[in-house]
Amino acid sequence: MVMLKTLGLVSIFAYFSLSAGEENRCSRYHYEEQILSKVVRLEHRLELLEDKVTNKTEISSQNPTCAQCPDMWIPFHGSCYRFVDEQLTYDNARSHCIVHEAHLVHVDTELENEFLSMYLRALKDASFWIGLADINTEGKFEWDGSSKAVSFDNWGPGQPDNAGGKEHCVHYYDQAKQNYKWNDHVCGRLFKSICEKRNSS
């Protein structure tokens, strides 16, 4: 706040300095009126800036999600996500997430799916493991470490197809022009992955 007020005083001084040359062309009264008007406008702008800073501080303290995710993790709706660049098998990707006290991502809603797709489009990478598989029972896809039913899906055309009877693990893939969809694939294939964990708030 002190910094903003100092900035305001510096700006006011600058206005006085820049306007000094007008004194010869304007009446003293008109000149002082102009300066007063500029000062009032600057004070008003300073008040608006102070309000914005105060509001941001209040919002941050009420909703500290951003501050609750570790470095390299991205916050979204109460969870933290990490896009793992190393190419791993499904099992190794799963273990990598567990080491970081997380799990391969569970995509529960369309909103969460759009958030993840947005990042994948920005990364411009093709394939990332998610925590969905039908390893235990063919055709019954379950989220890793959870018995909850799959409430949302984002399968690509004709998927899942269990090609060759060997595809049991699910990954995001770039279906066409960065339109990321799900596909079942051989679990031993090397892909990047997405880890997820709840934030600490």
PDB file of C-alpha atoms in Angstrom:
ATOM      1  CA  MET A   1       0.000   0.000   0.000  1.00  0.00           C
ATOM      2  CA  VAL A   2       2.847   2.352   0.885  1.00  0.00           C
ATOM      3  CA  MET A   3       4.421   1.551  -2.472  1.00  0.00           C
ATOM      4  CA  LEU A   4       1.219   2.480  -4.316  1.00  0.00           C
ATOM      5  CA  LYS A   5       0.932   5.789  -2.421  1.00  0.00           C
ATOM      6  CA  THR A   6       4.555   6.567  -3.172  1.00  0.00           C
ATOM      7  CA  LEU A   7       3.901   5.816  -6.831  1.00  0.00           C
ATOM      8  CA  GLY A   8       0.911   8.146  -6.693  1.00  0.00           C
ATOM      9  CA  LEU A   9       2.993  10.980  -5.200  1.00  0.00           C
ATOM     10  CA  VAL A  10       5.706  10.480  -7.821  1.00  0.00           C
ATOM     11  CA  SER A  11       3.068  10.622 -10.556  1.00  0.00           C
ATOM     12  CA  ILE A  12       1.598  13.810  -9.080  1.00  0.00           C
ATOM     13  CA  PHE A  13       5.064  15.394  -8.978  1.00  0.00           C
ATOM     14  CA  ALA A  14       5.609  14.377 -12.604  1.00  0.00           C
ATOM     15  CA  TYR A  15       2.366  16.030 -13.603  1.00  0.00           C
ATOM     16  CA  PHE A  16       3.418  19.224 -11.834  1.00  0.00           C
ATOM     17  CA  SER A  17       6.787  19.170 -13.600  1.00  0.00           C
ATOM     18  CA  LEU A  18       5.387  18.470 -17.056  1.00  0.00           C
ATOM     19  CA  SER A  19       2.685  21.076 -16.662  1.00  0.00           C
ATOM     20  CA  ALA A  20       5.015  23.853 -15.483  1.00  0.00           C
ATOM     21  CA  GLY A  21       5.500  25.091 -19.050  1.00  0.00           C
ATOM     22  CA  GLU A  22       1.800  25.785 -19.419  1.00  0.00           C
ATOM     23  CA  GLU A  23       1.907  28.517 -16.813  1.00  0.00           C
ATOM     24  CA  ASN A  24       3.013  31.171 -19.284  1.00  0.00           C
ATOM     25  CA  ARG A  25       0.123  30.387 -21.626  1.00  0.00           C
ATOM     26  CA  CYS A  26      -2.693  30.075 -19.135  1.00  0.00           C
ATOM     27  CA  SER A  27      -4.026  32.292 -16.445  1.00  0.00           C
ATOM     28  CA  ARG A  28      -2.858  31.421 -12.962  1.00  0.00           C
ATOM     29  CA  TYR A  29      -6.378  30.419 -11.985  1.00  0.00           C
ATOM     30  CA  HIS A  30      -6.876  28.203 -15.024  1.00  0.00           C
ATOM     31  CA  TYR A  31      -3.463  26.579 -14.502  1.00  0.00           C
ATOM     32  CA  GLU A  32      -4.174  25.760 -10.845  1.00  0.00           C
ATOM     33  CA  GLU A  33      -7.597  24.394 -11.795  1.00  0.00           C
ATOM     34  CA  GLN A  34      -5.975  22.034 -14.299  1.00  0.00           C
ATOM     35  CA  ILE A  35      -3.442  20.827 -11.739  1.00  0.00           C
ATOM     36  CA  LEU A  36      -6.150  20.264  -9.122  1.00  0.00           C
ATOM     37  CA  SER A  37      -8.209  18.273 -11.617  1.00  0.00           C
ATOM     38  CA  LYS A  38      -5.198  16.076 -12.449  1.00  0.00           C
ATOM     39  CA  VAL A  39      -4.453  15.502  -8.767  1.00  0.00           C
ATOM     40  CA  VAL A  40      -8.064  14.496  -8.096  1.00  0.00           C
ATOM     41  CA  ARG A  41      -7.983  12.047 -11.032  1.00  0.00           C
ATOM     42  CA  LEU A  42      -4.704  10.555  -9.793  1.00  0.00           C
ATOM     43  CA  GLU A  43      -6.060  10.171  -6.257  1.00  0.00           C
ATOM     44  CA  HIS A  44      -9.121   8.425  -7.665  1.00  0.00           C
ATOM     45  CA  ARG A  45      -6.970   6.039  -9.715  1.00  0.00           C
ATOM     46  CA  LEU A  46      -4.813   5.362  -6.648  1.00  0.00           C
ATOM     47  CA  GLU A  47      -7.929   4.474  -4.622  1.00  0.00           C
ATOM     48  CA  LEU A  48      -9.056   2.058  -7.352  1.00  0.00           C
ATOM     49  CA  LEU A  49      -5.625   0.388  -7.368  1.00  0.00           C
ATOM     50  CA  GLU A  50      -5.692   0.054  -3.582  1.00  0.00           C
ATOM     51  CA  ASP A  51      -9.168  -1.522  -3.769  1.00  0.00           C
ATOM     52  CA  LYS A  52      -7.964  -4.031  -6.374  1.00  0.00           C
ATOM     53  CA  VAL A  53      -4.952  -5.014  -4.268  1.00  0.00           C
ATOM     54  CA  THR A  54      -7.143  -5.372  -1.150  1.00  0.00           C
ATOM     55  CA  ASN A  55      -9.720  -7.481  -2.994  1.00  0.00           C
ATOM     56  CA  LYS A  56      -7.045  -9.771  -4.449  1.00  0.00           C
ATOM     57  CA  THR A  57      -5.564 -10.276  -0.998  1.00  0.00           C
ATOM     58  CA  GLU A  58      -8.986 -11.112   0.461  1.00  0.00           C
ATOM     59  CA  ILE A  59      -9.783 -13.546  -2.369  1.00  0.00           C
ATOM     60  CA  SER A  60      -6.408 -15.265  -1.961  1.00  0.00           C
ATOM     61  CA  SER A  61      -6.944 -15.728   1.759  1.00  0.00           C
ATOM     62  CA  GLN A  62     -10.488 -17.064   1.253  1.00  0.00           C
ATOM     63  CA  ASN A  63      -9.519 -19.393  -1.612  1.00  0.00           C
ATOM     64  CA  PRO A  64      -5.888 -20.436  -1.125  1.00  0.00           C
ATOM     65  CA  THR A  65      -5.983 -23.234  -3.749  1.00  0.00           C
ATOM     66  CA  CYS A  66      -3.142 -21.722  -5.769  1.00  0.00           C
ATOM     67  CA  ALA A  67      -0.781 -21.746  -2.825  1.00  0.00           C
ATOM     68  CA  GLN A  68      -1.567 -25.337  -1.804  1.00  0.00           C
ATOM     69  CA  CYS A  69      -0.034 -27.230  -4.742  1.00  0.00           C
ATOM     70  CA  PRO A  70       3.685 -28.110  -4.770  1.00  0.00           C
ATOM     71  CA  ASP A  71       6.035 -26.648  -7.360  1.00  0.00           C
ATOM     72  CA  MET A  72       5.495 -28.041 -10.865  1.00  0.00           C
ATOM     73  CA  TRP A  73       1.886 -28.999  -9.994  1.00  0.00           C
ATOM     74  CA  ILE A  74      -1.094 -27.158 -11.477  1.00  0.00           C
ATOM     75  CA  PRO A  75      -4.159 -26.372  -9.299  1.00  0.00           C
ATOM     76  CA  PHE A  76      -7.719 -26.881 -10.528  1.00  0.00           C
ATOM     77  CA  HIS A  77     -10.945 -27.306  -8.525  1.00  0.00           C
ATOM     78  CA  GLY A  78      -9.376 -28.728  -5.394  1.00  0.00           C
ATOM     79  CA  SER A  79      -6.820 -30.989  -7.083  1.00  0.00           C
ATOM     80  CA  CYS A  80      -3.190 -30.655  -8.152  1.00  0.00           C
ATOM     81  CA  TYR A  81      -2.017 -32.038 -11.513  1.00  0.00           C
ATOM     82  CA  ARG A  82       1.409 -32.854 -12.871  1.00  0.00           C
ATOM     83  CA  PHE A  83       2.123 -33.570 -16.521  1.00  0.00           C
ATOM     84  CA  VAL A  84       4.968 -36.086 -16.420  1.00  0.00           C
ATOM     85  CA  ASP A  85       7.330 -35.713 -19.365  1.00  0.00           C
ATOM     86  CA  GLU A  86       9.097 -39.064 -18.924  1.00  0.00           C
ATOM     87  CA  GLN A  87       7.842 -41.868 -21.179  1.00  0.00           C
ATOM     88  CA  LEU A  88       6.744 -44.825 -19.015  1.00  0.00           C
ATOM     89  CA  THR A  89       4.644 -47.976 -19.170  1.00  0.00           C
ATOM     90  CA  TYR A  90       1.233 -47.763 -17.508  1.00  0.00           C
ATOM     91  CA  ASP A  91       2.468 -49.593 -14.397  1.00  0.00           C
ATOM     92  CA  ASN A  92       5.593 -47.430 -14.118  1.00  0.00           C
ATOM     93  CA  ALA A  93       3.562 -44.265 -14.638  1.00  0.00           C
ATOM     94  CA  ARG A  94       1.227 -45.426 -11.871  1.00  0.00           C
ATOM     95  CA  SER A  95       4.207 -46.076  -9.557  1.00  0.00           C
ATOM     96  CA  HIS A  96       5.703 -42.686 -10.414  1.00  0.00           C
ATOM     97  CA  CYS A  97       2.512 -40.962  -9.271  1.00  0.00           C
ATOM     98  CA  ILE A  98       2.382 -43.022  -6.062  1.00  0.00           C
ATOM     99  CA  VAL A  99       5.939 -41.936  -5.192  1.00  0.00           C
ATOM    100  CA  HIS A 100       4.645 -38.347  -5.360  1.00  0.00           C
ATOM    101  CA  GLU A 101       1.686 -39.256  -3.090  1.00  0.00           C
ATOM    102  CA  ALA A 102      -0.662 -39.060  -6.067  1.00  0.00           C
ATOM    103  CA  HIS A 103      -2.420 -41.329  -8.566  1.00  0.00           C
ATOM    104  CA  LEU A 104      -2.852 -41.403 -12.322  1.00  0.00           C
ATOM    105  CA  VAL A 105      -5.498 -38.809 -13.082  1.00  0.00           C
ATOM    106  CA  HIS A 106      -9.204 -39.626 -12.650  1.00  0.00           C
ATOM    107  CA  VAL A 107     -11.245 -37.573 -15.127  1.00  0.00           C
ATOM    108  CA  ASP A 108     -14.653 -37.269 -13.477  1.00  0.00           C
ATOM    109  CA  THR A 109     -16.349 -34.396 -15.301  1.00  0.00           C
ATOM    110  CA  GLU A 110     -16.508 -32.649 -18.649  1.00  0.00           C
ATOM    111  CA  LEU A 111     -15.071 -29.529 -17.020  1.00  0.00           C
ATOM    112  CA  GLU A 112     -12.042 -31.425 -15.717  1.00  0.00           C
ATOM    113  CA  ASN A 113     -11.600 -33.075 -19.117  1.00  0.00           C
ATOM    114  CA  GLU A 114     -11.621 -29.689 -20.858  1.00  0.00           C
ATOM    115  CA  PHE A 115      -9.047 -28.347 -18.395  1.00  0.00           C
ATOM    116  CA  LEU A 116      -6.723 -31.290 -19.108  1.00  0.00           C
ATOM    117  CA  SER A 117      -7.305 -31.088 -22.872  1.00  0.00           C
ATOM    118  CA  MET A 118      -6.427 -27.395 -22.808  1.00  0.00           C
ATOM    119  CA  TYR A 119      -3.026 -28.184 -21.283  1.00  0.00           C
ATOM    120  CA  LEU A 120      -2.419 -31.038 -23.695  1.00  0.00           C
ATOM    121  CA  ARG A 121      -3.147 -28.725 -26.617  1.00  0.00           C
ATOM    122  CA  ALA A 122      -0.656 -26.234 -25.190  1.00  0.00           C
ATOM    123  CA  LEU A 123       1.982 -28.952 -24.732  1.00  0.00           C
ATOM    124  CA  LYS A 124       1.311 -30.297 -28.244  1.00  0.00           C
ATOM    125  CA  ASP A 125       2.167 -33.825 -27.143  1.00  0.00           C
ATOM    126  CA  ALA A 126       0.231 -36.815 -28.375  1.00  0.00           C
ATOM    127  CA  SER A 127      -0.242 -39.409 -25.628  1.00  0.00           C
ATOM    128  CA  PHE A 128      -0.601 -39.335 -21.826  1.00  0.00           C
ATOM    129  CA  TRP A 129      -1.664 -42.209 -19.578  1.00  0.00           C
ATOM    130  CA  ILE A 130      -4.689 -41.625 -17.335  1.00  0.00           C
ATOM    131  CA  GLY A 131      -5.737 -43.855 -14.429  1.00  0.00           C
ATOM    132  CA  LEU A 132      -8.387 -45.853 -16.278  1.00  0.00           C
ATOM    133  CA  ALA A 133      -8.100 -49.555 -17.173  1.00  0.00           C
ATOM    134  CA  ASP A 134     -10.045 -52.788 -17.567  1.00  0.00           C
ATOM    135  CA  ILE A 135      -7.192 -55.023 -16.412  1.00  0.00           C
ATOM    136  CA  ASN A 136      -9.327 -56.917 -13.873  1.00  0.00           C
ATOM    137  CA  THR A 137     -12.399 -57.539 -16.057  1.00  0.00           C
ATOM    138  CA  GLU A 138     -12.479 -57.047 -19.833  1.00  0.00           C
ATOM    139  CA  GLY A 139     -14.816 -54.226 -20.773  1.00  0.00           C
ATOM    140  CA  LYS A 140     -15.258 -53.017 -17.172  1.00  0.00           C
ATOM    141  CA  PHE A 141     -13.174 -49.856 -16.950  1.00  0.00           C
ATOM    142  CA  GLU A 142     -12.302 -48.644 -13.457  1.00  0.00           C
ATOM    143  CA  TRP A 143     -10.315 -45.740 -12.086  1.00  0.00           C
ATOM    144  CA  ASP A 144      -7.033 -46.852 -10.546  1.00  0.00           C
ATOM    145  CA  GLY A 145      -7.307 -47.287  -6.779  1.00  0.00           C
ATOM    146  CA  SER A 146     -11.046 -46.664  -6.800  1.00  0.00           C
ATOM    147  CA  SER A 147     -14.156 -48.796  -7.063  1.00  0.00           C
ATOM    148  CA  LYS A 148     -16.372 -45.889  -8.118  1.00  0.00           C
ATOM    149  CA  ALA A 149     -18.247 -46.156 -11.382  1.00  0.00           C
ATOM    150  CA  VAL A 150     -17.013 -44.193 -14.387  1.00  0.00           C
ATOM    151  CA  SER A 151     -19.391 -41.214 -14.532  1.00  0.00           C
ATOM    152  CA  PHE A 152     -17.797 -39.466 -17.522  1.00  0.00           C
ATOM    153  CA  ASP A 153     -15.974 -40.676 -20.616  1.00  0.00           C
ATOM    154  CA  ASN A 154     -14.255 -39.134 -23.605  1.00  0.00           C
ATOM    155  CA  TRP A 155     -13.644 -42.073 -25.945  1.00  0.00           C
ATOM    156  CA  GLY A 156     -12.450 -41.472 -29.466  1.00  0.00           C
ATOM    157  CA  PRO A 157     -14.401 -42.889 -32.429  1.00  0.00           C
ATOM    158  CA  GLY A 158     -14.636 -46.684 -32.239  1.00  0.00           C
ATOM    159  CA  GLN A 159     -12.964 -46.813 -28.821  1.00  0.00           C
ATOM    160  CA  PRO A 160     -12.411 -48.776 -26.692  1.00  0.00           C
ATOM    161  CA  ASP A 161     -11.788 -51.625 -29.111  1.00  0.00           C
ATOM    162  CA  ASN A 162      -9.300 -53.913 -27.296  1.00  0.00           C
ATOM    163  CA  ALA A 163      -7.376 -54.388 -30.562  1.00  0.00           C
ATOM    164  CA  GLY A 164      -5.682 -57.783 -30.668  1.00  0.00           C
ATOM    165  CA  GLY A 165      -7.213 -58.578 -27.272  1.00  0.00           C
ATOM    166  CA  LYS A 166      -4.294 -56.826 -25.578  1.00  0.00           C
ATOM    167  CA  GLU A 167      -5.438 -53.232 -24.956  1.00  0.00           C
ATOM    168  CA  HIS A 168      -6.420 -52.659 -21.331  1.00  0.00           C
ATOM    169  CA  CYS A 169      -4.991 -49.263 -20.307  1.00  0.00           C
ATOM    170  CA  VAL A 170      -6.298 -45.848 -21.317  1.00  0.00           C
ATOM    171  CA  HIS A 171      -4.464 -42.770 -22.547  1.00  0.00           C
ATOM    172  CA  TYR A 172      -5.253 -39.394 -24.048  1.00  0.00           C
ATOM    173  CA  TYR A 173      -4.321 -39.208 -27.709  1.00  0.00           C
ATOM    174  CA  ASP A 174      -4.506 -36.482 -30.307  1.00  0.00           C
ATOM    175  CA  GLN A 175      -7.447 -37.739 -32.349  1.00  0.00           C
ATOM    176  CA  ALA A 176      -7.315 -34.919 -34.909  1.00  0.00           C
ATOM    177  CA  LYS A 177      -6.061 -31.328 -34.798  1.00  0.00           C
ATOM    178  CA  GLN A 178      -5.418 -31.409 -31.044  1.00  0.00           C
ATOM    179  CA  ASN A 179      -8.857 -32.835 -30.273  1.00  0.00           C
ATOM    180  CA  TYR A 180      -7.780 -35.032 -27.364  1.00  0.00           C
ATOM    181  CA  LYS A 181      -9.773 -38.236 -26.838  1.00  0.00           C
ATOM    182  CA  TRP A 182      -9.358 -41.495 -24.914  1.00  0.00           C
ATOM    183  CA  ASN A 183      -8.062 -44.715 -26.390  1.00  0.00           C
ATOM    184  CA  ASP A 184      -7.334 -48.133 -24.901  1.00  0.00           C
ATOM    185  CA  HIS A 185      -3.821 -49.367 -25.610  1.00  0.00           C
ATOM    186  CA  VAL A 186      -1.283 -52.015 -24.647  1.00  0.00           C
ATOM    187  CA  CYS A 187      -0.258 -51.266 -21.060  1.00  0.00           C
ATOM    188  CA  GLY A 188       3.427 -51.852 -21.827  1.00  0.00           C
ATOM    189  CA  ARG A 189       3.549 -49.003 -24.346  1.00  0.00           C
ATOM    190  CA  LEU A 190       5.683 -45.995 -23.348  1.00  0.00           C
ATOM    191  CA  PHE A 191       3.672 -42.791 -22.932  1.00  0.00           C
ATOM    192  CA  LYS A 192       3.843 -39.638 -20.855  1.00  0.00           C
ATOM    193  CA  SER A 193       1.321 -39.416 -18.005  1.00  0.00           C
ATOM    194  CA  ILE A 194      -0.764 -37.157 -15.762  1.00  0.00           C
ATOM    195  CA  CYS A 195      -0.667 -37.457 -11.964  1.00  0.00           C
ATOM    196  CA  GLU A 196      -3.352 -36.035  -9.685  1.00  0.00           C
ATOM    197  CA  LYS A 197      -3.686 -35.470  -5.945  1.00  0.00           C
ATOM    198  CA  ARG A 198      -5.922 -33.439  -3.683  1.00  0.00           C
ATOM    199  CA  ASN A 199      -4.506 -30.105  -2.626  1.00  0.00           C
ATOM    200  CA  SER A 200      -3.610 -29.554   1.012  1.00  0.00           C
ATOM    201  CA  SER A 201      -6.204 -26.885   1.795  1.00  0.00           C
TER     202      SER A 201
END
